[in-house]
Structures are given as structure tokens and as C-alpha cells.
JSON list of C-alpha atoms in Angstrom, two decimals:
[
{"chain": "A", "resi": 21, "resn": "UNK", "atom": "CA", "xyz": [-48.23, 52.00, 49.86]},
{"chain": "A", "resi": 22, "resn": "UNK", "atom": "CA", "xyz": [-47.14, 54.90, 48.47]},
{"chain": "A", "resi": 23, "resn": "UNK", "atom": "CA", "xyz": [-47.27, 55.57, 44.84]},
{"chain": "A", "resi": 24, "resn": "UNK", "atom": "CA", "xyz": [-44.60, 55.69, 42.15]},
{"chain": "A", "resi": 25, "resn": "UNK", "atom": "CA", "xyz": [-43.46, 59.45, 40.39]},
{"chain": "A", "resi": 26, "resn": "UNK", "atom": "CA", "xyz": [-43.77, 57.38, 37.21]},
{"chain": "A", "resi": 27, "resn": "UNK", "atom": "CA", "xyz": [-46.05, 58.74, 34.89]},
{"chain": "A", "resi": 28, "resn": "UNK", "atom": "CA", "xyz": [-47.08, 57.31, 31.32]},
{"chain": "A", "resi": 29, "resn": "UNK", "atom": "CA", "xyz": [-48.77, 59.45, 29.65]},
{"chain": "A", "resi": 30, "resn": "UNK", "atom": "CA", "xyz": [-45.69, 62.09, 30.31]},
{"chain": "A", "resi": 31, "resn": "UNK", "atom": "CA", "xyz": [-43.20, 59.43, 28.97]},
{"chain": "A", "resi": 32, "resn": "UNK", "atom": "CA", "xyz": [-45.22, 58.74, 25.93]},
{"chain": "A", "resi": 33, "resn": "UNK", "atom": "CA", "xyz": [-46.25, 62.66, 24.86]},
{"chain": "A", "resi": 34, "resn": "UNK", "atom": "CA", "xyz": [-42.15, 63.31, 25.64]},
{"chain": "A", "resi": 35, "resn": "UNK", "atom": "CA", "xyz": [-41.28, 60.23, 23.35]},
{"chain": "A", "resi": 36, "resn": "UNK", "atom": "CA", "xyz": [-38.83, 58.37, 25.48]},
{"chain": "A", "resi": 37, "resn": "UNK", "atom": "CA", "xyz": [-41.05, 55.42, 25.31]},
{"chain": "A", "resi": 38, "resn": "UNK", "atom": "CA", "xyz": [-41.02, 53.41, 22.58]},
{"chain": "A", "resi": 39, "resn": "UNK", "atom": "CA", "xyz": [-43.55, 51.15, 22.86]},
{"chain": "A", "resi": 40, "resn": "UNK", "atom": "CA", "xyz": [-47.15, 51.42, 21.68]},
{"chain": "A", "resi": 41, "resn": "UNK", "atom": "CA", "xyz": [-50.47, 51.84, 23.75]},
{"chain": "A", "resi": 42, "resn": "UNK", "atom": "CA", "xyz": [-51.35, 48.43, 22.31]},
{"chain": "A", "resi": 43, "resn": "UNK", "atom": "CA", "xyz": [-48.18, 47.10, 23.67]},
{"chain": "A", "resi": 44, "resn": "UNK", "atom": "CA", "xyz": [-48.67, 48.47, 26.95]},
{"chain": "A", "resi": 45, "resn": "UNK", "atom": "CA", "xyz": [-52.28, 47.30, 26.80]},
{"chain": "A", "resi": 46, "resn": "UNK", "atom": "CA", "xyz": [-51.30, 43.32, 26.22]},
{"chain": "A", "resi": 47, "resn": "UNK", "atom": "CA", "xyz": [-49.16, 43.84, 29.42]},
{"chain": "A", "resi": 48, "resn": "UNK", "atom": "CA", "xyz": [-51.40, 45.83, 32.25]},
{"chain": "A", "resi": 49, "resn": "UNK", "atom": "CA", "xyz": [-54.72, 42.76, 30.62]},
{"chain": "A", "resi": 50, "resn": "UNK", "atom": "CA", "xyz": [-52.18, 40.27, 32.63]},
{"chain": "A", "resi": 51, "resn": "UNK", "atom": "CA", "xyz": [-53.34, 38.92, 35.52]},
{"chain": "A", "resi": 52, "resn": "UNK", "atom": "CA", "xyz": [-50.07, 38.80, 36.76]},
{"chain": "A", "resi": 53, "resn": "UNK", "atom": "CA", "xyz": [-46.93, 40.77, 36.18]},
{"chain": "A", "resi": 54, "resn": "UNK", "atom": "CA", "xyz": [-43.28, 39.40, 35.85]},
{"chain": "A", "resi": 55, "resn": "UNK", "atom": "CA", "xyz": [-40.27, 41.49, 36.54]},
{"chain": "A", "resi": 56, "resn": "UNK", "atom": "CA", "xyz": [-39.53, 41.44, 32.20]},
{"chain": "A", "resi": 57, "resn": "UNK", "atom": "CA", "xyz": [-43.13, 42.99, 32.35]},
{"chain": "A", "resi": 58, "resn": "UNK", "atom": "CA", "xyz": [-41.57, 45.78, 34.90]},
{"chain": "A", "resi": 59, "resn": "UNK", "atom": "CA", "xyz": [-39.14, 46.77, 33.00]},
{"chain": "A", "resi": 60, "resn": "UNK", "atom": "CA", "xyz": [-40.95, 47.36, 29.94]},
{"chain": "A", "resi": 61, "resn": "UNK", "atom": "CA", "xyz": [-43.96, 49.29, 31.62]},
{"chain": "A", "resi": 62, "resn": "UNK", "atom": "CA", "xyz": [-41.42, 51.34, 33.32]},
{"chain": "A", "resi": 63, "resn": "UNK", "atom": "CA", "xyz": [-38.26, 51.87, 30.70]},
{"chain": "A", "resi": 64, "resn": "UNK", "atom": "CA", "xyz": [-36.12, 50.71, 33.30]},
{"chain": "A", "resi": 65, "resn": "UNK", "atom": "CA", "xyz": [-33.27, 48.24, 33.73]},
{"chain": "A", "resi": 66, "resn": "UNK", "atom": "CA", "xyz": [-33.38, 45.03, 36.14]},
{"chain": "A", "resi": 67, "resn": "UNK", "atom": "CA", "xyz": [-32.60, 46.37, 39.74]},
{"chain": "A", "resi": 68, "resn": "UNK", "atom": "CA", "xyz": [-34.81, 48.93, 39.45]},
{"chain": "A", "resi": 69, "resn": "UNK", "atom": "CA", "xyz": [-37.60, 46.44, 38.13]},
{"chain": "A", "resi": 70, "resn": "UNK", "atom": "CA", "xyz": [-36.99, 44.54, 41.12]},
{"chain": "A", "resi": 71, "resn": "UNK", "atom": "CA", "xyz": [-36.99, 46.81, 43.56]},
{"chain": "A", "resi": 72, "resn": "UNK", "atom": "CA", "xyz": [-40.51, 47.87, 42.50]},
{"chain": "A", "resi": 73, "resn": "UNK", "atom": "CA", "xyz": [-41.87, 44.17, 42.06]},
{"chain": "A", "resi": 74, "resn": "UNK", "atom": "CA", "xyz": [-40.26, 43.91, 46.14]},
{"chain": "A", "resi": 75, "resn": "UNK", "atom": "CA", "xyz": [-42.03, 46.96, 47.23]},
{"chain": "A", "resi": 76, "resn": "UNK", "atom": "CA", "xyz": [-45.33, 45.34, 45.78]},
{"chain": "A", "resi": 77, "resn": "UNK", "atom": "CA", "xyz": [-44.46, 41.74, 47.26]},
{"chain": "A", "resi": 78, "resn": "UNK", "atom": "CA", "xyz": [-44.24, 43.62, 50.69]},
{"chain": "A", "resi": 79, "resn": "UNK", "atom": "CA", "xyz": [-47.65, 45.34, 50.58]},
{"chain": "A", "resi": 80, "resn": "UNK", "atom": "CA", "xyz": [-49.05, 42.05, 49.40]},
{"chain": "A", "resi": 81, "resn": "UNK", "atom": "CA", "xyz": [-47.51, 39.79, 52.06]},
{"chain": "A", "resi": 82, "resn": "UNK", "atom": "CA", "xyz": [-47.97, 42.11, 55.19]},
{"chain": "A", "resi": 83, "resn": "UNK", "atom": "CA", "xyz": [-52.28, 42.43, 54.21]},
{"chain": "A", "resi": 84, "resn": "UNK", "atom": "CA", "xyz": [-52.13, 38.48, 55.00]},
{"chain": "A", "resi": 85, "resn": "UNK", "atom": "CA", "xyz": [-51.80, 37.34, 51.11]},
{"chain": "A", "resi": 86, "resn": "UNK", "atom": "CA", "xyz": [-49.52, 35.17, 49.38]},
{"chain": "A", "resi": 87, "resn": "UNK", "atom": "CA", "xyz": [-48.02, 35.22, 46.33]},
{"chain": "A", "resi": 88, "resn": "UNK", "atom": "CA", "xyz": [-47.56, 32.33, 43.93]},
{"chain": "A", "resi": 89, "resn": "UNK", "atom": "CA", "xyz": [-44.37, 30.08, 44.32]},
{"chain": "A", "resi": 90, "resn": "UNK", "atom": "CA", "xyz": [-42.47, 29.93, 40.66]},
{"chain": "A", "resi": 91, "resn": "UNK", "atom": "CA", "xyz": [-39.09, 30.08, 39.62]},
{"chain": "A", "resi": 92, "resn": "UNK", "atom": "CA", "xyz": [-40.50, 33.57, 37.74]},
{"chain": "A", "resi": 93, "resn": "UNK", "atom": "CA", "xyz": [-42.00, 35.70, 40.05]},
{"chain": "A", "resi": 94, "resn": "UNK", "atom": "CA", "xyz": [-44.53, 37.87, 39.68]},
{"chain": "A", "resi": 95, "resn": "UNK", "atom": "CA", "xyz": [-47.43, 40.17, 41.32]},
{"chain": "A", "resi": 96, "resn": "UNK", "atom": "CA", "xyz": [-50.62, 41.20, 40.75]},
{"chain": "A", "resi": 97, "resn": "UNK", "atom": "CA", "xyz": [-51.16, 43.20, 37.44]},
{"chain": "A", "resi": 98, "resn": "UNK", "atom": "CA", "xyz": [-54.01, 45.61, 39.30]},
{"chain": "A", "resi": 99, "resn": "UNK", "atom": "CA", "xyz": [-51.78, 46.49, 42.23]},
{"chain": "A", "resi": 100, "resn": "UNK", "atom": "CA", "xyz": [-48.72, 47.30, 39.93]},
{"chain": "A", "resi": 101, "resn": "UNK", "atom": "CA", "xyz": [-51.05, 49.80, 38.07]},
{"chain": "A", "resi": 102, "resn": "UNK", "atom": "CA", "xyz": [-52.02, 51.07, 41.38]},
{"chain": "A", "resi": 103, "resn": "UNK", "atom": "CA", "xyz": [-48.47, 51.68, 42.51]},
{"chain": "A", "resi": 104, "resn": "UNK", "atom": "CA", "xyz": [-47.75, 53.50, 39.04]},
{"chain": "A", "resi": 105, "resn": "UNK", "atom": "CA", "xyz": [-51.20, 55.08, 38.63]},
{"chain": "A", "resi": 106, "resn": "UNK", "atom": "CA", "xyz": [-51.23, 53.79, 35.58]},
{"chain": "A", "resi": 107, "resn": "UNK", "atom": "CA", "xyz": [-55.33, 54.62, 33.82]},
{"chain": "A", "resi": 108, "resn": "UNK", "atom": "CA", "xyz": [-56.17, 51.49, 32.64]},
{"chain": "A", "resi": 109, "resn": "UNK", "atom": "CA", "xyz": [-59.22, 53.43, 30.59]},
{"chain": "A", "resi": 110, "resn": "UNK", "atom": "CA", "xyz": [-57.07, 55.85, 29.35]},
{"chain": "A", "resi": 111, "resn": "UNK", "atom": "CA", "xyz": [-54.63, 53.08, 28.18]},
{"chain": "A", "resi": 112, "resn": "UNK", "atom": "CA", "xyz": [-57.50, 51.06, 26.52]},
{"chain": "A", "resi": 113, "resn": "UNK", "atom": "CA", "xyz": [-59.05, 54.35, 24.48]},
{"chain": "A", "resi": 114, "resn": "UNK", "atom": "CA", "xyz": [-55.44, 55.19, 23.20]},
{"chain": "A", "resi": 115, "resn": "UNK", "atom": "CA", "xyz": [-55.03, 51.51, 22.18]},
{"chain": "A", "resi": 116, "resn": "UNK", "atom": "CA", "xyz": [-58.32, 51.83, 20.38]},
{"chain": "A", "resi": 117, "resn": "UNK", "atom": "CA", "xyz": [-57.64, 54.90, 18.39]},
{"chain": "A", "resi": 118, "resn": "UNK", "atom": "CA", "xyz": [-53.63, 53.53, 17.57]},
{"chain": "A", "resi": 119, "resn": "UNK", "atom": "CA", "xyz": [-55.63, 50.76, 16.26]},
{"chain": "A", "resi": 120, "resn": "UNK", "atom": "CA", "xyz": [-58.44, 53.03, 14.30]},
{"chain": "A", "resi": 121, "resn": "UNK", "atom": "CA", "xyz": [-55.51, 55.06, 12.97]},
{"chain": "A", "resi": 122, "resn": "UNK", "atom": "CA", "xyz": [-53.65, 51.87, 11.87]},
{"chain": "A", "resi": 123, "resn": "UNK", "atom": "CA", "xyz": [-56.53, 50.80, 9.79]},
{"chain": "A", "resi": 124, "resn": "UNK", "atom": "CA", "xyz": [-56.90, 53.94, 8.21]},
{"chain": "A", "resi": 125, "resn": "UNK", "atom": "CA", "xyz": [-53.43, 54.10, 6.61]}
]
């Protein structure tokens, strides 16, 4: 599979993303990710949040897997982070100082 251009910590030192590390943390400790949760990790509108969920329903279905039948769909959280090289550690220790920060003030 190849990997996504996107790159978070880019977005959120250029400040077109406006949500918080804890925000993004609550969605990449999902097990599984919905096309809403897409959009948000991504800043991007519906089609493109579905093309992307596609792409990752693909690489799941042709290694033999299957995917849960719902009327929302989703994928697998790890394999979403994968796709967007998202640092899950990275993620977590920014969350942690937003939070120390918070607490200070």
C-alpha cells in the first residue's frame, strides 16, 4: 500500500489544523475508524475521506480479511495510521504536554 503525502505534524506547526493533540489522540485510541473520523484526522471533505477509507478497504480485503458489515463503515484504526504515517508516540507525548500545559494555566 503505498502511503499518504499527509503529514500531521506539518499541518499542526503550519496551523491549518484546528484540532488539538488530545483530539486527535481520542480518535487514532479507536479500534476502528469511520469515514467522520477521516475527515477530521485529515482536514478534508467527504469524497476525499472516502476515497482513502476505499483504498484501505482494498488492502484489507485482497490480504484475505474482512471488514465488519454496518450501515457505518469503518477500518482498522492501526492501518489508517499506517497509510498516513501518523506517530502514534509522538501524538500521545504532545497530548501529554497540551494536557501538562492546560493544568498549569
Amino acid at each position: 500500500m503505498k502511503k499518504s503525502d499527509f503529514n500531521l505534524e506539518k499541518l499542526m506547526k503550519e496551523g491549518f489544523y484546528n484540532m488539538k493533540y488530545s483530539d486527535v489522540y481520542k480518535i487514532i485510541s479507536k479500534p476502528w475508524a469511520s469515514t467522520e473520523d477521516i475527515k477530521k484526522l485529515c482536514q478534508c471533505g467527504n469524497k476525499k475521506a472516502i476515497s482513502i477509507r476505499k483504498i484501505i478497504e482494498n488492502e484489507v480485503i485482497n490480504k484475505g480479511k474482512t471488514l465488519p458489515i454496518s450501515c457505518y463503515k469503518s477500518i482498522p484504526t492501526p492501518i489508517l495510521l499506517k497509510y498516513l504515517n501518523i506517530d502514534i508516540d509522538y501524538v500521545f507525548e504532545m497530548a501529554k504536554k497540551e494536557k501538562e500545559l492546560e493544568e498549569l494555566l
